[in-house]
Amino acid sequence: MAAIDLELLKGFVDLDDPKVKAVFDVIEPYFPVLKRLGAAAVSLFVDGLKQQDWARIDRELYEQMTEDERDALSSQVLANARCAVHKAYEANRQWKDTITRLLLGVVLSLI
């Protein structure tokens, strides 16, 4: 199997679409391992994605991963989760700020 070219794959997906970006952010950390393990691992990964069976993906791929690969994957997944939480927090904070400004404007207009 030819090497998995992540940059080439990024060119085929619409990363401006938040749903596509979210899915890509989830699968991207697995690419270095899949590249090393080859076609069988990619097949297993794709099948797991279709079945939405992350436990199986992690269980079967973790058995074949080196400790460094496991650490790198865990670090990347944690970083992605932190980023997602931060984005959600900021969106919520901005929404609350907008509502507060709107309510303040209504109150000031009534005075």
PDB file of C-alpha atoms in Angstrom:
ATOM      1  CA  MET A   1       0.000   0.000   0.000  1.00  0.00           C
ATOM      2  CA  ALA A   2       1.214   3.476  -0.795  1.00  0.00           C
ATOM      3  CA  ALA A   3       2.076   5.741   2.102  1.00  0.00           C
ATOM      4  CA  ILE A   4      -0.808   7.702   3.548  1.00  0.00           C
ATOM      5  CA  ASP A   5      -0.301  11.332   2.580  1.00  0.00           C
ATOM      6  CA  LEU A   6      -2.160  13.357   5.190  1.00  0.00           C
ATOM      7  CA  GLU A   7      -1.586  16.645   3.396  1.00  0.00           C
ATOM      8  CA  LEU A   8      -3.021  15.185   0.179  1.00  0.00           C
ATOM      9  CA  LEU A   9      -6.042  13.887   2.092  1.00  0.00           C
ATOM     10  CA  LYS A  10      -6.587  17.323   3.622  1.00  0.00           C
ATOM     11  CA  GLY A  11      -6.880  18.670   0.077  1.00  0.00           C
ATOM     12  CA  PHE A  12      -9.828  16.376  -0.632  1.00  0.00           C
ATOM     13  CA  VAL A  13     -11.943  17.334   2.373  1.00  0.00           C
ATOM     14  CA  ASP A  14     -13.716  20.579   3.179  1.00  0.00           C
ATOM     15  CA  LEU A  15     -12.050  21.607   6.435  1.00  0.00           C
ATOM     16  CA  ASP A  16     -14.151  24.798   6.464  1.00  0.00           C
ATOM     17  CA  ASP A  17     -17.200  22.641   7.236  1.00  0.00           C
ATOM     18  CA  PRO A  18     -17.281  22.351  11.061  1.00  0.00           C
ATOM     19  CA  LYS A  19     -18.658  18.784  10.951  1.00  0.00           C
ATOM     20  CA  VAL A  20     -15.966  17.588   8.546  1.00  0.00           C
ATOM     21  CA  LYS A  21     -13.288  19.389  10.562  1.00  0.00           C
ATOM     22  CA  ALA A  22     -14.525  17.762  13.784  1.00  0.00           C
ATOM     23  CA  VAL A  23     -14.355  14.285  12.237  1.00  0.00           C
ATOM     24  CA  PHE A  24     -10.946  14.978  10.741  1.00  0.00           C
ATOM     25  CA  ASP A  25      -9.638  16.237  14.091  1.00  0.00           C
ATOM     26  CA  VAL A  26     -10.690  12.940  15.663  1.00  0.00           C
ATOM     27  CA  ILE A  27      -9.049  10.685  13.075  1.00  0.00           C
ATOM     28  CA  GLU A  28      -5.927  12.751  12.350  1.00  0.00           C
ATOM     29  CA  PRO A  29      -3.943  11.584  15.426  1.00  0.00           C
ATOM     30  CA  TYR A  30      -4.164   7.997  14.170  1.00  0.00           C
ATOM     31  CA  PHE A  31      -2.437   8.671  10.841  1.00  0.00           C
ATOM     32  CA  PRO A  32       1.197   8.144  11.912  1.00  0.00           C
ATOM     33  CA  VAL A  33       0.316   4.728  13.342  1.00  0.00           C
ATOM     34  CA  LEU A  34      -1.789   3.760  10.340  1.00  0.00           C
ATOM     35  CA  LYS A  35       1.016   4.812   8.022  1.00  0.00           C
ATOM     36  CA  ARG A  36       3.463   2.526   9.811  1.00  0.00           C
ATOM     37  CA  LEU A  37       1.097  -0.425  10.211  1.00  0.00           C
ATOM     38  CA  GLY A  38      -0.158  -0.389   6.625  1.00  0.00           C
ATOM     39  CA  ALA A  39      -3.205  -1.656   4.751  1.00  0.00           C
ATOM     40  CA  ALA A  40      -4.557  -4.084   7.353  1.00  0.00           C
ATOM     41  CA  ALA A  41      -4.593  -1.387  10.033  1.00  0.00           C
ATOM     42  CA  VAL A  42      -6.222   1.111   7.670  1.00  0.00           C
ATOM     43  CA  SER A  43      -8.885  -1.468   6.808  1.00  0.00           C
ATOM     44  CA  LEU A  44      -9.507  -2.144  10.506  1.00  0.00           C
ATOM     45  CA  PHE A  45      -9.672   1.581  11.208  1.00  0.00           C
ATOM     46  CA  VAL A  46     -12.130   2.294   8.379  1.00  0.00           C
ATOM     47  CA  ASP A  47     -14.314  -0.644   9.428  1.00  0.00           C
ATOM     48  CA  GLY A  48     -14.283   0.637  13.007  1.00  0.00           C
ATOM     49  CA  LEU A  49     -15.268   4.106  11.800  1.00  0.00           C
ATOM     50  CA  LYS A  50     -18.169   2.680   9.811  1.00  0.00           C
ATOM     51  CA  GLN A  51     -19.344   0.751  12.868  1.00  0.00           C
ATOM     52  CA  GLN A  52     -18.542   3.707  15.170  1.00  0.00           C
ATOM     53  CA  ASP A  53     -16.683   1.228  17.360  1.00  0.00           C
ATOM     54  CA  TRP A  54     -13.911   3.311  18.939  1.00  0.00           C
ATOM     55  CA  ALA A  55     -13.306   0.709  21.644  1.00  0.00           C
ATOM     56  CA  ARG A  56     -12.435  -1.861  18.982  1.00  0.00           C
ATOM     57  CA  ILE A  57     -10.233   0.591  17.086  1.00  0.00           C
ATOM     58  CA  ASP A  58      -8.321   1.505  20.216  1.00  0.00           C
ATOM     59  CA  ARG A  59      -8.085  -2.062  21.490  1.00  0.00           C
ATOM     60  CA  GLU A  60      -6.833  -3.581  18.230  1.00  0.00           C
ATOM     61  CA  LEU A  61      -4.554  -0.721  17.206  1.00  0.00           C
ATOM     62  CA  TYR A  62      -3.110  -0.265  20.704  1.00  0.00           C
ATOM     63  CA  GLU A  63      -1.918  -3.879  20.627  1.00  0.00           C
ATOM     64  CA  GLN A  64       0.180  -3.067  17.563  1.00  0.00           C
ATOM     65  CA  MET A  65       1.413   0.356  18.648  1.00  0.00           C
ATOM     66  CA  THR A  66       4.700   1.112  20.322  1.00  0.00           C
ATOM     67  CA  GLU A  67       4.674   2.842  23.699  1.00  0.00           C
ATOM     68  CA  ASP A  68       5.878   6.072  22.061  1.00  0.00           C
ATOM     69  CA  GLU A  69       3.021   5.896  19.540  1.00  0.00           C
ATOM     70  CA  ARG A  70       0.503   5.345  22.345  1.00  0.00           C
ATOM     71  CA  ASP A  71       1.908   8.322  24.248  1.00  0.00           C
ATOM     72  CA  ALA A  72       1.845  10.529  21.150  1.00  0.00           C
ATOM     73  CA  LEU A  73      -1.726   9.500  20.332  1.00  0.00           C
ATOM     74  CA  SER A  74      -2.880  10.119  23.897  1.00  0.00           C
ATOM     75  CA  SER A  75      -1.192  13.536  23.936  1.00  0.00           C
ATOM     76  CA  GLN A  76      -2.764  14.534  20.630  1.00  0.00           C
ATOM     77  CA  VAL A  77      -6.232  13.340  21.619  1.00  0.00           C
ATOM     78  CA  LEU A  78      -5.948  15.229  24.913  1.00  0.00           C
ATOM     79  CA  ALA A  79      -4.786  18.384  23.118  1.00  0.00           C
ATOM     80  CA  ASN A  80      -7.701  18.106  20.661  1.00  0.00           C
ATOM     81  CA  ALA A  81     -10.158  17.643  23.534  1.00  0.00           C
ATOM     82  CA  ARG A  82      -8.773  20.684  25.341  1.00  0.00           C
ATOM     83  CA  CYS A  83      -9.073  22.727  22.154  1.00  0.00           C
ATOM     84  CA  ALA A  84     -12.695  21.615  21.654  1.00  0.00           C
ATOM     85  CA  VAL A  85     -13.577  22.492  25.247  1.00  0.00           C
ATOM     86  CA  HIS A  86     -11.915  25.899  24.875  1.00  0.00           C
ATOM     87  CA  LYS A  87     -13.845  26.611  21.646  1.00  0.00           C
ATOM     88  CA  ALA A  88     -17.129  25.596  23.281  1.00  0.00           C
ATOM     89  CA  TYR A  89     -16.337  27.764  26.313  1.00  0.00           C
ATOM     90  CA  GLU A  90     -15.510  30.769  24.125  1.00  0.00           C
ATOM     91  CA  ALA A  91     -18.672  30.326  22.038  1.00  0.00           C
ATOM     92  CA  ASN A  92     -20.753  30.106  25.215  1.00  0.00           C
ATOM     93  CA  ARG A  93     -18.992  33.096  26.768  1.00  0.00           C
ATOM     94  CA  GLN A  94     -19.513  35.189  23.630  1.00  0.00           C
ATOM     95  CA  TRP A  95     -23.180  34.213  23.553  1.00  0.00           C
ATOM     96  CA  LYS A  96     -23.597  35.268  27.198  1.00  0.00           C
ATOM     97  CA  ASP A  97     -21.766  38.554  26.531  1.00  0.00           C
ATOM     98  CA  THR A  98     -24.054  39.259  23.568  1.00  0.00           C
ATOM     99  CA  ILE A  99     -27.191  38.547  25.599  1.00  0.00           C
ATOM    100  CA  THR A 100     -25.887  40.716  28.460  1.00  0.00           C
ATOM    101  CA  ARG A 101     -25.193  43.618  26.080  1.00  0.00           C
ATOM    102  CA  LEU A 102     -28.608  43.203  24.480  1.00  0.00           C
ATOM    103  CA  LEU A 103     -30.384  43.196  27.844  1.00  0.00           C
ATOM    104  CA  LEU A 104     -28.342  46.177  29.019  1.00  0.00           C
ATOM    105  CA  GLY A 105     -29.309  48.019  25.843  1.00  0.00           C
ATOM    106  CA  VAL A 106     -32.990  47.256  26.415  1.00  0.00           C
ATOM    107  CA  VAL A 107     -32.783  48.420  30.046  1.00  0.00           C
ATOM    108  CA  LEU A 108     -30.971  51.629  29.060  1.00  0.00           C
ATOM    109  CA  SER A 109     -33.518  52.351  26.344  1.00  0.00           C
ATOM    110  CA  LEU A 110     -36.333  52.041  28.891  1.00  0.00           C
ATOM    111  CA  ILE A 111     -34.724  54.506  31.300  1.00  0.00           C
TER     112      ILE A 111
END
